[in-house]
Amino acid sequence: MLSPDSLKRIDREIAKYPAGRAQSAVIAALAIAQDEKGWLSTETIDFVASYLSLPSILVYEVATFYEMYNMRPVGNKITICTNLPCALHGAAQAAVHLKQSLGIDFDETTADGSFTLKQGECFGACGDAPVLLVDNKRLCSWMSNDKIDELIAELRAKAN
Amino acid sequence: MNARSEFIDYGPEAIILAGLTGRNWRLADYVARGGYEALKKILTEKTPPQAIIAELKKSALRGRGGAGFPTGLKWSFVPQQYSGDKYLVCNSDEGEPGTFKDRDILRYNPHVLIEGMAIAAYAMGCRRGYNYIHGEIWDTYERCEEALEEAYQARYLCDNILGSGFSFHLYNQHGFGAYICGEETALLESLEGKKGLPRYKPPFPASYGLYGKPTTINNTETFAAVPWIINRGGEAFLNLGRPNNGGTKIFSVSGDVERPGNAKLLEMAGGMRAGRKLKACIPGGSSMPVLPGEAMMQTDMDYDSIAKAGSMLGSGGVIVMDETRCMVRSLLRVSYFYFEESCGQCTPCREGTGWLWRVLNRIEHGEGRNGDLELLTSVSDNIAGRTICALGDAAALPVKSFIKHFRDEFQYHIDHKRCLVPDYV
Ligand SMILES: Cc1cc2nc3c(=O)[nH]c(=O)nc-3n(C[C@H](O)[C@H](O)[C@H](O)COP(=O)(O)O)c2cc1C
Ligand code: FES
């Protein structure tokens, strides 16, 4: 089950498509579900499927195909683009700094569950390198080590 | 790292990004710059759709999404007399490594895209359009939602726009992290709410596109050039560029430059970082062949000249590498990308991209074997041209060109189990 607010947002997405094409809203609907729940459990996926009157398998296929869905619980998710243009402009060092500061590797979550680190592919924002994304939504540009430290401190403070 | 502000001026020759400050993106600002005049003009003058397409052909505008296909010609493929639903789609799924121009159009001048799409919709008789935006630039998606809202309020998007009888409705959809959805038919699948698996072609989108209806897909920068062409004429646009290569093109310069950004040339990106020498350059996004520094410095930046130099202009993402960069390591990262992003539909691409990455990985880690370079070439040859979409070619071209131009460096890795330029980070 999702909150009335999430359902309203999903309805808005469905309205973007012609009548009978609610499947088109599935990518947005899963993103909205993830906003609320933090990750996509089987129950959440089933719920989205029934809300859009789709077979669960279709929705599950989408959830597993697109990289930004969390198929497991995550902490504050930090995704850093390490693709070549970014790597050439400081992202390689920034990735090392992130790993050291959090004490985890890519695709890992800290023991207290507060941070998850991901390696991303090109965001289409290479001019902002090193560039990272917090919880899919917040793009942080030109992330020097100092700015990374500030960001981590800020996210930690918010969690407490 | 040098400090920098968020906004970079685009210089005197900018068209789409002219007069922007980073803050003047709203409808009122756009109108003050002469925005929506082109749309008003064609609607009040009732310009015949064919005349608009003819103007586009005259302009020699070529698609800015990578393939450089002539836009006017593409528009003429849509069946004019077909009276059912036709769709217009904008490809803002910019994810080609080294390319970051569409994001600047979308966040700094979203209304130029809306106007360009409305004109295109009029020319092709589409009543509905979608702008598919890369998932990772969420704040930009939100801005585009706001801009659409403004355009609806001002009734530049609605039924019977400005009393002309022409109706157009435009919507934004965001992606959620899949490079392959930049491929136009994968994008259509994604718009239909499916996995982004490219379709067999033919049929082409012009006859069988979104929901099986005639559909035209163009890149953001392509649509954004349209209002200028309507205002000033196709001829004027053509004269800004070179024969067969009309207009100006935005280049995104990244890598070893002082100040990455969307600029006309290397000087505007602040020159090489720390005054080093240019070693290699990929001129059109990571899917295109690499060129050695010397060749790069001698070529003009238009579709035909770059092709003559042995590469492609692609998306205009210029990735600059200086003399301290290891070519094996650089190619390894590029190969990982295609391995990671292959949709897995075609065997040569699904298996081949992983194979390329594994062989490059062992060369990089001092375990390369004699014959590996031939193996890489042969695997590349067996991917290219054997897949449904061009991701296969995009994975193969960098490998072949890096080995062609920097073979000694790869061989050195295999022979000496280490790098020629050790201080790469
Ligand atoms: C793997 C792959 C990725 C692509 N990514 C993009 C992209 O991010 N943006 C884009 O406009 N075109 C991309 N294209 C090209 C599109 O398929 C299509 O040619 C383009 O959107 C057409 O628009 P244009 O004629 O205005 O260039 C990609 C193609 C392939 C094969
Ligand atoms: S390569 Fe990192 S955002 Fe493009």
Coordinates of C-alpha atoms and ligand atoms in Angstrom, one line a residue:
Chain A
M1 CA 0.0 0.0 0.0
L2 CA 1.2 3.5 -0.7
S3 CA 0.2 6.8 0.9
P4 CA -2.6 8.9 -0.6
D5 CA 0.0 11.5 -1.5
S6 CA 2.1 8.9 -3.5
L7 CA -1.1 7.7 -5.2
K8 CA -1.9 11.2 -6.2
R9 CA 1.5 11.6 -7.8
I10 CA 1.1 8.3 -9.6
D11 CA -2.3 9.5 -11.0
R12 CA -0.7 12.6 -12.3
E13 CA 1.8 10.5 -14.2
I14 CA -0.9 8.2 -15.6
A15 CA -2.7 11.3 -16.9
K16 CA 0.3 12.1 -19.2
Y17 CA -0.6 9.2 -21.4
P18 CA -3.5 8.4 -23.7
A19 CA -6.4 6.4 -22.2
G20 CA -5.6 2.8 -21.7
R21 CA -1.8 3.4 -21.7
A22 CA -1.3 3.4 -17.9
Q23 CA 1.7 1.0 -18.4
S24 CA 3.6 4.0 -19.7
A25 CA 3.5 5.4 -16.1
V26 CA 5.2 2.4 -14.6
I27 CA 8.8 3.9 -14.5
A28 CA 7.5 7.0 -12.7
A29 CA 5.2 5.0 -10.4
L30 CA 8.0 2.7 -9.2
A31 CA 10.2 5.8 -8.6
I32 CA 7.4 7.3 -6.5
A33 CA 6.9 4.1 -4.6
Q34 CA 10.7 4.0 -4.0
D35 CA 10.5 7.6 -2.7
E36 CA 8.1 6.5 -0.1
K37 CA 9.4 3.1 0.9
G38 CA 13.1 3.6 0.3
W39 CA 13.3 0.5 -1.8
L40 CA 11.2 -1.9 -3.9
S41 CA 10.1 -5.0 -2.0
T42 CA 8.1 -7.7 -3.8
E43 CA 5.0 -6.4 -2.0
T44 CA 5.6 -2.9 -3.2
I45 CA 6.1 -4.0 -6.8
D46 CA 3.0 -6.1 -6.6
F47 CA 1.0 -3.2 -5.3
V48 CA 2.2 -0.9 -8.1
A49 CA 1.3 -3.6 -10.6
S50 CA -2.2 -4.0 -9.3
Y51 CA -2.7 -0.2 -9.1
L52 CA -1.8 0.0 -12.8
S53 CA -3.7 -3.2 -13.6
L54 CA -0.6 -4.9 -15.0
P55 CA 0.8 -8.4 -14.5
S56 CA 3.4 -8.2 -11.7
I57 CA 6.1 -9.7 -13.9
L58 CA 6.0 -6.7 -16.3
V59 CA 6.6 -4.3 -13.4
Y60 CA 9.3 -6.6 -11.9
E61 CA 11.1 -6.6 -15.3
V62 CA 11.2 -2.8 -15.3
A63 CA 12.3 -2.6 -11.7
T64 CA 15.2 -4.9 -12.3
F65 CA 16.2 -3.4 -15.7
Y66 CA 16.7 0.3 -14.7
E67 CA 19.7 1.0 -12.6
M68 CA 18.3 3.6 -10.1
Y69 CA 15.8 1.3 -8.4
N70 CA 16.8 -0.1 -5.1
M71 CA 16.1 -3.8 -5.0
R72 CA 17.4 -4.0 -1.5
P73 CA 17.2 -1.6 1.5
V74 CA 19.8 1.1 1.3
G75 CA 21.2 3.9 3.4
N76 CA 21.7 7.4 2.1
K77 CA 22.7 6.3 -1.4
I78 CA 25.6 8.1 -2.9
T79 CA 26.2 7.3 -6.6
I80 CA 29.4 8.7 -8.1
C81 CA 30.0 8.8 -11.8
T82 CA 33.4 7.2 -12.5
N83 CA 33.1 7.1 -16.3
L84 CA 36.1 8.3 -18.3
P85 CA 35.4 12.0 -18.7
C86 CA 34.7 12.3 -15.0
A87 CA 37.6 10.0 -14.0
L88 CA 39.9 12.3 -16.0
H89 CA 38.7 15.2 -14.0
G90 CA 39.0 14.2 -10.4
A91 CA 36.3 11.5 -10.0
A92 CA 38.9 8.7 -9.6
Q93 CA 40.3 10.4 -6.6
A94 CA 36.9 11.4 -5.3
A95 CA 35.8 7.8 -5.4
V96 CA 38.8 6.7 -3.4
H97 CA 38.1 9.4 -0.9
L98 CA 34.4 8.3 -0.6
K99 CA 35.4 4.7 0.0
Q100 CA 37.9 5.6 2.6
S101 CA 35.6 8.1 4.4
L102 CA 32.7 5.6 4.6
G103 CA 34.9 2.5 5.0
I104 CA 33.0 0.6 2.3
D105 CA 33.4 -0.4 -1.4
F106 CA 31.0 0.1 -4.2
D107 CA 27.7 -1.7 -3.9
E108 CA 28.2 -1.9 -0.1
T109 CA 26.2 -0.4 2.8
T110 CA 27.9 0.7 6.0
A111 CA 27.4 -1.6 9.1
D112 CA 25.0 0.9 10.7
G113 CA 23.0 1.0 7.5
S114 CA 23.4 4.7 7.1
F115 CA 25.3 4.9 3.7
T116 CA 25.3 2.9 0.5
L117 CA 27.9 3.6 -2.2
K118 CA 27.3 3.0 -5.9
Q119 CA 29.4 3.5 -9.0
G120 CA 27.4 5.4 -11.6
E121 CA 27.6 5.7 -15.4
C122 CA 27.5 9.0 -17.2
F123 CA 24.8 11.4 -15.7
G124 CA 25.1 13.7 -18.7
A125 CA 26.8 16.2 -16.4
C126 CA 30.4 15.5 -17.1
G127 CA 31.3 19.3 -16.9
D128 CA 30.5 19.1 -13.2
A129 CA 33.1 16.4 -12.4
P130 CA 33.5 15.0 -9.9
V131 CA 29.8 14.7 -9.7
L132 CA 27.6 12.6 -7.5
L133 CA 24.0 11.9 -6.8
V134 CA 22.4 11.6 -3.4
D135 CA 19.4 9.3 -3.3
N136 CA 18.8 9.6 -7.0
K137 CA 17.6 13.2 -6.8
R138 CA 20.2 15.6 -5.5
L139 CA 23.1 16.2 -8.0
C140 CA 26.2 17.5 -6.3
S141 CA 28.8 19.1 -8.6
W142 CA 32.5 19.7 -8.4
M143 CA 32.9 17.5 -5.3
S144 CA 36.4 18.2 -3.9
N145 CA 37.4 16.1 -0.9
D146 CA 36.4 18.9 1.4
K147 CA 32.9 19.1 -0.1
I148 CA 32.5 15.4 0.2
D149 CA 33.4 15.6 3.9
E150 CA 30.8 18.3 4.3
L151 CA 28.2 16.3 2.5
I152 CA 28.8 13.2 4.6
A153 CA 28.7 15.2 7.8
E154 CA 25.4 16.8 6.7
L155 CA 23.8 13.5 5.9
R156 CA 25.0 12.0 9.2
A157 CA 23.6 14.9 11.1
K158 CA 20.3 14.5 9.4
A159 CA 20.1 10.8 10.3
N160 CA 20.7 11.5 14.0
Chain B
M1 CA 40.7 21.8 -8.5
N2 CA 40.1 25.3 -9.6
A3 CA 37.1 27.1 -8.2
R4 CA 34.3 27.8 -10.7
S5 CA 30.9 29.3 -10.8
E6 CA 27.9 27.4 -12.0
F7 CA 27.2 29.3 -15.2
I8 CA 29.5 29.7 -18.2
D9 CA 28.8 32.2 -20.9
Y10 CA 28.4 30.6 -24.2
G11 CA 30.1 33.2 -26.2
P12 CA 29.0 35.5 -29.1
E13 CA 28.3 32.8 -31.6
A14 CA 25.8 30.8 -29.5
I15 CA 22.3 30.4 -30.9
I16 CA 20.4 28.2 -28.6
L17 CA 22.2 29.3 -25.6
A18 CA 22.5 33.0 -26.5
G19 CA 21.8 35.6 -23.9
L20 CA 21.5 33.2 -21.0
T21 CA 22.7 33.9 -17.5
G22 CA 21.7 30.7 -15.8
R23 CA 18.7 32.4 -14.1
N24 CA 16.6 33.7 -17.0
W25 CA 15.0 30.4 -18.0
R26 CA 11.3 31.3 -17.3
L27 CA 8.7 32.0 -19.9
A28 CA 8.7 35.7 -19.4
D29 CA 12.5 35.8 -19.9
Y30 CA 12.2 33.7 -23.0
V31 CA 9.4 35.9 -24.5
A32 CA 11.5 39.0 -23.7
R33 CA 14.3 37.4 -25.8
G34 CA 11.8 37.1 -28.7
G35 CA 10.7 33.6 -27.8
Y36 CA 7.5 32.0 -29.2
E37 CA 7.6 34.5 -32.1
A38 CA 8.4 31.7 -34.6
L39 CA 5.4 29.6 -33.4
K40 CA 3.1 32.7 -33.5
K41 CA 4.3 33.5 -37.0
I42 CA 3.6 30.1 -38.5
L43 CA 0.2 29.8 -36.7
T44 CA -1.0 33.3 -37.8
E45 CA 0.4 33.1 -41.3
K46 CA -0.9 29.5 -41.6
T47 CA 2.4 28.5 -43.1
P48 CA 1.9 25.2 -45.0
P49 CA 3.6 22.3 -43.1
Q50 CA 5.5 21.4 -46.3
A51 CA 7.0 24.9 -46.4
I52 CA 8.4 24.4 -42.9
I53 CA 9.9 21.1 -43.8
A54 CA 11.4 22.7 -46.9
E55 CA 13.0 25.4 -44.8
L56 CA 14.5 22.7 -42.5
K57 CA 15.9 21.0 -45.5
K58 CA 17.4 24.2 -46.8
S59 CA 19.0 24.8 -43.4
A60 CA 21.0 21.5 -43.6
L61 CA 20.4 21.0 -39.9
R62 CA 21.6 17.6 -39.0
G63 CA 20.4 15.6 -36.0
R64 CA 22.5 16.5 -32.9
G65 CA 21.9 13.1 -31.2
G66 CA 24.9 11.4 -32.6
A67 CA 24.1 10.1 -36.1
G68 CA 23.9 13.5 -37.8
F69 CA 20.9 12.5 -39.9
P70 CA 19.4 15.5 -41.9
T71 CA 16.4 16.7 -39.9
G72 CA 14.3 18.0 -42.8
L73 CA 14.5 14.7 -44.5
K74 CA 13.5 12.8 -41.4
W75 CA 10.5 15.0 -41.0
S76 CA 9.4 14.3 -44.6
F77 CA 9.2 10.6 -43.8
V78 CA 6.1 11.1 -41.6
P79 CA 3.0 10.3 -43.6
Q80 CA 1.3 13.8 -43.9
Q81 CA -2.1 12.4 -45.0
Y82 CA -2.3 9.9 -42.1
S83 CA -5.1 11.1 -40.0
G84 CA -4.7 8.9 -36.9
D85 CA -2.5 9.7 -33.9
K86 CA 1.1 10.7 -34.6
Y87 CA 3.7 11.3 -32.0
L88 CA 6.6 13.6 -31.5
V89 CA 9.4 12.6 -29.1
C90 CA 12.4 14.5 -27.8
N91 CA 15.4 12.5 -26.9
S92 CA 16.8 14.2 -23.8
D93 CA 18.2 10.9 -22.4
E94 CA 21.7 12.4 -22.7
G95 CA 24.0 9.7 -21.3
E96 CA 26.8 9.4 -23.9
P97 CA 30.0 9.8 -21.8
G98 CA 31.4 13.3 -22.4
T99 CA 28.2 14.9 -23.6
F100 CA 26.4 17.3 -21.4
K101 CA 24.8 19.9 -23.6
D102 CA 21.1 18.9 -23.5
R103 CA 21.1 19.3 -19.8
D104 CA 22.1 23.0 -20.2
I105 CA 19.4 23.6 -22.9
L106 CA 16.8 22.0 -20.6
R107 CA 17.7 23.9 -17.5
Y108 CA 18.8 27.2 -18.9
N109 CA 16.4 27.5 -21.9
P110 CA 13.6 25.0 -21.6
H111 CA 11.1 27.1 -23.6
V112 CA 13.2 27.0 -26.7
L113 CA 12.7 23.3 -26.8
I114 CA 9.0 23.6 -26.1
E115 CA 8.7 26.0 -29.0
G116 CA 10.8 23.9 -31.3
M117 CA 8.7 20.9 -30.6
A118 CA 5.5 22.7 -31.1
I119 CA 6.7 23.9 -34.5
A120 CA 7.8 20.4 -35.4
A121 CA 4.4 19.0 -34.2
Y122 CA 2.7 21.5 -36.5
A123 CA 4.9 20.6 -39.4
M124 CA 4.2 16.9 -39.0
G125 CA 0.6 16.9 -37.7
C126 CA 1.4 15.5 -34.3
R127 CA -1.0 16.3 -31.5
R128 CA 0.9 14.8 -28.6
G129 CA 4.6 14.8 -27.7
Y130 CA 6.9 13.5 -25.0
N131 CA 10.2 14.7 -23.8
Y132 CA 12.2 11.8 -22.3
I133 CA 14.7 13.1 -19.8
H134 CA 17.7 11.3 -18.4
G135 CA 16.9 10.0 -15.0
E136 CA 20.0 11.2 -13.2
I137 CA 19.3 14.9 -13.7
W138 CA 16.2 15.1 -11.5
D139 CA 16.4 18.8 -10.8
T140 CA 16.4 19.4 -14.5
Y141 CA 13.3 17.2 -15.0
E142 CA 11.6 19.3 -12.3
R143 CA 12.5 22.5 -14.1
C144 CA 11.1 21.1 -17.3
E145 CA 7.9 20.2 -15.5
E146 CA 7.7 23.8 -14.3
A147 CA 8.4 25.2 -17.8
L148 CA 5.7 23.0 -19.3
E149 CA 3.3 24.3 -16.7
E150 CA 4.1 27.9 -17.7
A151 CA 3.6 27.1 -21.4
Y152 CA 0.2 25.5 -20.7
Q153 CA -0.8 28.5 -18.7
A154 CA 0.2 30.9 -21.5
R155 CA -1.7 28.6 -23.9
Y156 CA 1.3 27.9 -26.1
L157 CA 0.4 24.3 -25.4
C158 CA -3.3 23.4 -25.5
D159 CA -6.2 22.7 -27.8
N160 CA -6.5 25.2 -30.6
I161 CA -3.3 27.2 -29.9
L162 CA -3.8 30.9 -30.4
G163 CA -7.1 30.2 -32.1
S164 CA -5.3 28.5 -35.0
G165 CA -7.1 25.2 -34.8
F166 CA -3.8 23.4 -34.2
S167 CA -3.6 21.5 -30.9
F168 CA -0.5 20.1 -29.2
H169 CA 0.1 18.6 -25.8
L170 CA 3.5 17.9 -24.5
Y171 CA 4.6 15.9 -21.5
N172 CA 7.9 15.1 -19.7
Q173 CA 8.9 11.6 -18.8
H174 CA 12.0 10.7 -16.8
G175 CA 14.2 7.7 -17.3
F176 CA 15.7 5.8 -14.4
G177 CA 19.2 4.9 -15.2
A178 CA 19.7 3.0 -18.5
Y179 CA 22.0 4.4 -21.2
I180 CA 20.4 2.2 -23.8
C181 CA 17.2 4.2 -23.6
G182 CA 19.0 6.9 -25.6
E183 CA 18.7 4.6 -28.6
E184 CA 15.5 5.8 -30.2
T185 CA 13.5 2.6 -30.3
A186 CA 14.6 1.5 -26.8
L187 CA 13.4 5.0 -25.7
L188 CA 10.0 4.2 -27.3
E189 CA 9.8 0.9 -25.4
S190 CA 10.7 2.8 -22.2
L191 CA 7.9 5.4 -23.0
E192 CA 5.5 2.4 -23.2
G193 CA 6.6 1.3 -19.8
K194 CA 8.8 -1.5 -20.7
K195 CA 12.5 -2.6 -20.5
G196 CA 14.6 -0.5 -22.9
L197 CA 15.2 -3.2 -25.5
P198 CA 15.9 -1.7 -29.0
R199 CA 13.5 -2.8 -31.7
Y200 CA 14.3 -4.3 -35.0
K201 CA 14.3 -1.8 -37.9
P202 CA 12.5 -1.6 -40.2
P203 CA 9.9 -0.7 -39.5
F204 CA 11.2 2.7 -38.6
P205 CA 9.6 5.0 -36.1
A206 CA 8.3 7.2 -38.9
S207 CA 5.8 4.4 -39.7
Y208 CA 5.7 2.3 -36.5
G209 CA 6.8 4.3 -33.4
L210 CA 5.2 5.0 -30.1
Y211 CA 2.2 2.7 -29.5
G212 CA 2.8 1.6 -33.1
K213 CA 1.9 5.0 -34.5
P214 CA 4.0 7.2 -36.8
T215 CA 6.6 9.0 -34.6
T216 CA 9.4 11.4 -35.1
I217 CA 12.3 11.4 -32.6
N218 CA 14.9 14.1 -32.5
N219 CA 17.5 15.2 -30.0
T220 CA 17.0 18.1 -27.7
E221 CA 19.6 20.3 -29.5
T222 CA 18.0 19.5 -32.8
F223 CA 14.5 20.7 -31.8
A224 CA 16.1 23.7 -30.0
A225 CA 17.6 25.0 -33.3
V226 CA 14.2 25.1 -35.0
P227 CA 12.8 28.4 -33.7
W228 CA 15.9 30.2 -34.9
I229 CA 15.6 28.6 -38.4
I230 CA 11.9 29.7 -38.6
N231 CA 12.7 33.2 -37.5
R232 CA 15.8 33.8 -39.6
G233 CA 15.4 31.3 -42.5
G234 CA 17.1 28.1 -43.4
E235 CA 19.6 29.9 -45.6
A236 CA 20.9 32.0 -42.7
F237 CA 21.3 28.9 -40.6
L238 CA 23.2 27.1 -43.4
N239 CA 25.5 30.1 -43.8
L240 CA 26.5 30.0 -40.1
G241 CA 28.0 26.6 -40.7
R242 CA 29.7 24.8 -43.5
P243 CA 28.2 23.4 -46.7
N244 CA 26.1 20.3 -45.8
N245 CA 26.7 21.1 -42.1
G246 CA 24.3 23.9 -41.3
G247 CA 24.3 26.0 -38.2
T248 CA 26.4 26.0 -35.0
K249 CA 27.0 22.9 -32.9
I250 CA 27.4 22.9 -29.1
F251 CA 30.5 21.0 -28.0
S252 CA 30.9 19.6 -24.5
V253 CA 34.6 19.6 -23.5
S254 CA 35.6 17.3 -20.7
G255 CA 38.6 15.5 -19.3
D256 CA 42.1 17.1 -19.0
V257 CA 41.1 20.7 -19.5
E258 CA 41.2 23.5 -17.0
R259 CA 37.5 24.2 -17.1
P260 CA 35.2 21.6 -18.6
G261 CA 32.1 23.1 -20.1
N262 CA 30.0 23.6 -23.2
A263 CA 32.3 25.7 -25.4
K264 CA 33.2 26.3 -28.9
L265 CA 36.7 25.1 -28.7
L266 CA 39.6 24.0 -26.5
E267 CA 40.6 27.7 -25.7
M268 CA 37.2 28.3 -24.2
A269 CA 37.7 25.3 -22.0
G270 CA 40.7 27.1 -20.6
G271 CA 43.2 25.1 -22.5
M272 CA 44.9 21.9 -21.5
R273 CA 45.1 21.3 -17.8
A274 CA 48.3 22.4 -16.2
G275 CA 49.6 23.3 -19.6
R276 CA 50.2 19.7 -20.6
K277 CA 50.3 18.3 -24.1
L278 CA 47.3 16.8 -25.8
K279 CA 47.8 13.1 -26.3
A280 CA 44.5 11.9 -27.4
C281 CA 41.0 13.1 -28.0
I282 CA 37.6 11.4 -28.6
P283 CA 35.7 14.1 -30.5
G284 CA 32.1 12.8 -30.3
G285 CA 31.3 11.0 -27.1
S286 CA 32.9 7.8 -25.9
S287 CA 31.2 5.7 -28.7
M288 CA 33.4 7.3 -31.3
P289 CA 36.9 6.4 -32.4
V290 CA 39.8 8.1 -30.6
L291 CA 42.2 10.4 -32.5
P292 CA 45.8 11.1 -31.6
G293 CA 46.5 14.7 -30.4
E294 CA 48.3 15.8 -33.6
A295 CA 45.5 14.7 -35.9
M296 CA 42.9 16.3 -33.7
M297 CA 44.7 19.7 -33.7
Q298 CA 44.6 19.7 -37.5
T299 CA 41.0 19.1 -38.1
D300 CA 37.9 21.3 -38.4
M301 CA 35.1 20.5 -36.1
D302 CA 32.3 19.7 -38.5
Y303 CA 30.7 16.3 -39.4
D304 CA 32.6 15.9 -42.7
S305 CA 36.0 17.0 -41.5
I306 CA 36.0 14.8 -38.4
A307 CA 34.9 11.9 -40.6
K308 CA 37.9 12.6 -42.9
A309 CA 40.2 12.5 -39.9
G310 CA 38.9 9.1 -39.1
S311 CA 36.4 9.7 -36.3
M312 CA 32.9 11.0 -36.0
L313 CA 31.4 14.1 -34.5
G314 CA 28.7 12.1 -32.8
S315 CA 27.1 13.9 -30.0
G316 CA 29.8 16.6 -29.8
G317 CA 31.3 15.3 -26.5
V318 CA 35.0 16.1 -26.8
I319 CA 37.0 14.1 -24.3
V320 CA 40.5 15.4 -23.9
M321 CA 43.4 13.3 -22.6
D322 CA 46.8 14.7 -21.9
E323 CA 50.3 13.1 -22.0
T324 CA 50.0 11.7 -18.5
R325 CA 47.1 9.4 -19.4
C326 CA 47.4 5.7 -19.9
M327 CA 45.5 4.6 -23.0
V328 CA 44.9 1.0 -21.7
R329 CA 43.4 2.3 -18.5
S330 CA 41.2 4.8 -20.3
L331 CA 39.9 2.2 -22.8
L332 CA 39.3 -0.2 -19.9
R333 CA 36.9 2.2 -18.3
V334 CA 35.1 2.9 -21.6
S335 CA 34.8 -0.8 -22.2
Y336 CA 33.3 -1.4 -18.7
F337 CA 30.6 1.1 -19.6
Y338 CA 29.4 -0.8 -22.7
F339 CA 29.6 -4.1 -20.8
E340 CA 27.5 -2.6 -18.0
E341 CA 25.0 -1.0 -20.3
S342 CA 24.5 -3.7 -23.0
C343 CA 20.8 -4.6 -22.8
G344 CA 21.6 -8.3 -23.3
Q345 CA 19.3 -8.8 -26.2
C346 CA 21.9 -9.7 -28.9
T347 CA 24.5 -12.4 -28.2
P348 CA 27.5 -10.7 -29.9
C349 CA 27.0 -7.6 -27.8
R350 CA 26.0 -9.2 -24.5
E351 CA 28.9 -11.7 -24.6
G352 CA 31.4 -9.6 -26.6
T353 CA 31.3 -6.5 -24.4
G354 CA 32.1 -8.6 -21.3
W355 CA 34.9 -10.4 -23.2
L356 CA 36.5 -7.1 -24.3
W357 CA 36.4 -5.9 -20.8
R358 CA 37.9 -9.0 -19.3
V359 CA 40.8 -9.1 -21.8
L360 CA 41.5 -5.4 -21.3
N361 CA 41.3 -5.9 -17.6
R362 CA 44.0 -8.6 -17.6
I363 CA 46.2 -6.4 -19.8
E364 CA 45.9 -3.5 -17.4
H365 CA 46.7 -5.8 -14.5
G366 CA 49.9 -7.2 -16.0
E367 CA 48.4 -10.5 -17.1
G368 CA 48.1 -9.7 -20.8
R369 CA 49.1 -12.4 -23.2
N370 CA 50.6 -12.3 -26.7
G371 CA 47.8 -12.4 -29.2
D372 CA 45.5 -10.4 -26.9
L373 CA 45.5 -7.4 -29.3
E374 CA 44.5 -9.6 -32.2
L375 CA 41.8 -11.2 -29.9
L376 CA 40.4 -7.7 -29.0
T377 CA 40.3 -6.8 -32.7
S378 CA 38.6 -10.0 -33.7
V379 CA 36.0 -9.8 -30.9
S380 CA 35.3 -6.2 -31.9
D381 CA 34.8 -7.2 -35.5
N382 CA 32.4 -9.8 -34.5
I383 CA 30.2 -7.4 -32.5
A384 CA 30.1 -4.5 -35.0
G385 CA 27.4 -4.7 -37.5
R386 CA 25.9 -7.9 -35.9
T387 CA 23.5 -6.3 -33.4
I388 CA 20.0 -4.9 -33.5
C389 CA 21.2 -1.4 -32.4
A390 CA 24.4 0.6 -32.6
L391 CA 25.5 0.0 -29.0
G392 CA 27.5 -2.9 -30.4
D393 CA 29.3 -0.6 -32.8
A394 CA 29.8 1.9 -30.0
A395 CA 31.5 -0.8 -27.9
A396 CA 33.7 -2.0 -30.8
L397 CA 34.9 1.4 -32.3
P398 CA 36.8 2.7 -29.3
V399 CA 38.6 -0.6 -28.9
K400 CA 39.7 -0.8 -32.5
S401 CA 40.7 2.9 -32.7
F402 CA 42.7 2.8 -29.4
I403 CA 44.6 -0.2 -30.5
K404 CA 45.2 1.3 -34.0
H405 CA 46.6 4.6 -32.7
F406 CA 48.3 3.4 -29.5
R407 CA 49.3 -0.1 -30.3
D408 CA 52.8 0.3 -28.9
E409 CA 51.4 1.3 -25.5
F410 CA 49.1 -1.7 -25.4
Q411 CA 52.0 -4.0 -26.5
Y412 CA 54.2 -2.4 -23.8
H413 CA 51.7 -3.4 -21.2
I414 CA 51.7 -7.0 -22.4
D415 CA 55.5 -7.3 -22.7
H416 CA 56.5 -5.4 -19.5
K417 CA 53.4 -6.1 -17.3
R418 CA 53.2 -2.5 -16.4
C419 CA 52.3 0.9 -17.7
L420 CA 54.2 3.4 -19.8
V421 CA 52.7 6.3 -17.9
P422 CA 52.5 5.1 -14.3
D423 CA 51.2 8.1 -12.5
Y424 CA 47.6 7.9 -13.9
V425 CA 44.9 8.4 -11.4
Ligands
LIG1 C1 23.3 3.2 -27.7 C2 22.8 4.5 -28.2 C3 22.6 5.6 -27.4 C4 22.1 6.8 -27.8 N1 21.9 7.8 -27.0 C5 21.4 9.0 -27.4 C6 21.2 10.1 -26.5 O1 21.5 10.0 -25.3 N2 20.6 11.2 -27.0 C7 20.2 11.3 -28.4 O2 19.7 12.3 -28.7 N3 20.4 10.3 -29.2 C8 21.0 9.2 -28.8 N4 21.2 8.1 -29.7 C9 20.8 8.3 -31.1 C10 19.3 8.1 -31.2 O3 19.1 6.7 -31.5 C11 18.7 8.9 -32.4 O4 19.5 8.7 -33.5 C12 18.6 10.3 -32.1 O5 17.9 10.6 -31.0 C13 17.9 11.0 -33.3 O6 17.8 12.4 -33.1 P1 18.5 13.4 -34.1 O7 18.2 13.0 -35.5 O8 18.0 14.7 -33.8 O9 20.0 13.3 -33.9 C14 21.7 6.9 -29.2 C15 21.9 5.8 -30.0 C16 22.5 4.6 -29.6 C17 22.6 3.5 -30.5
FES2 S1 31.1 10.9 -17.5 FE1 30.5 11.5 -15.6 S2 28.7 12.6 -15.9 FE2 29.3 12.1 -17.9

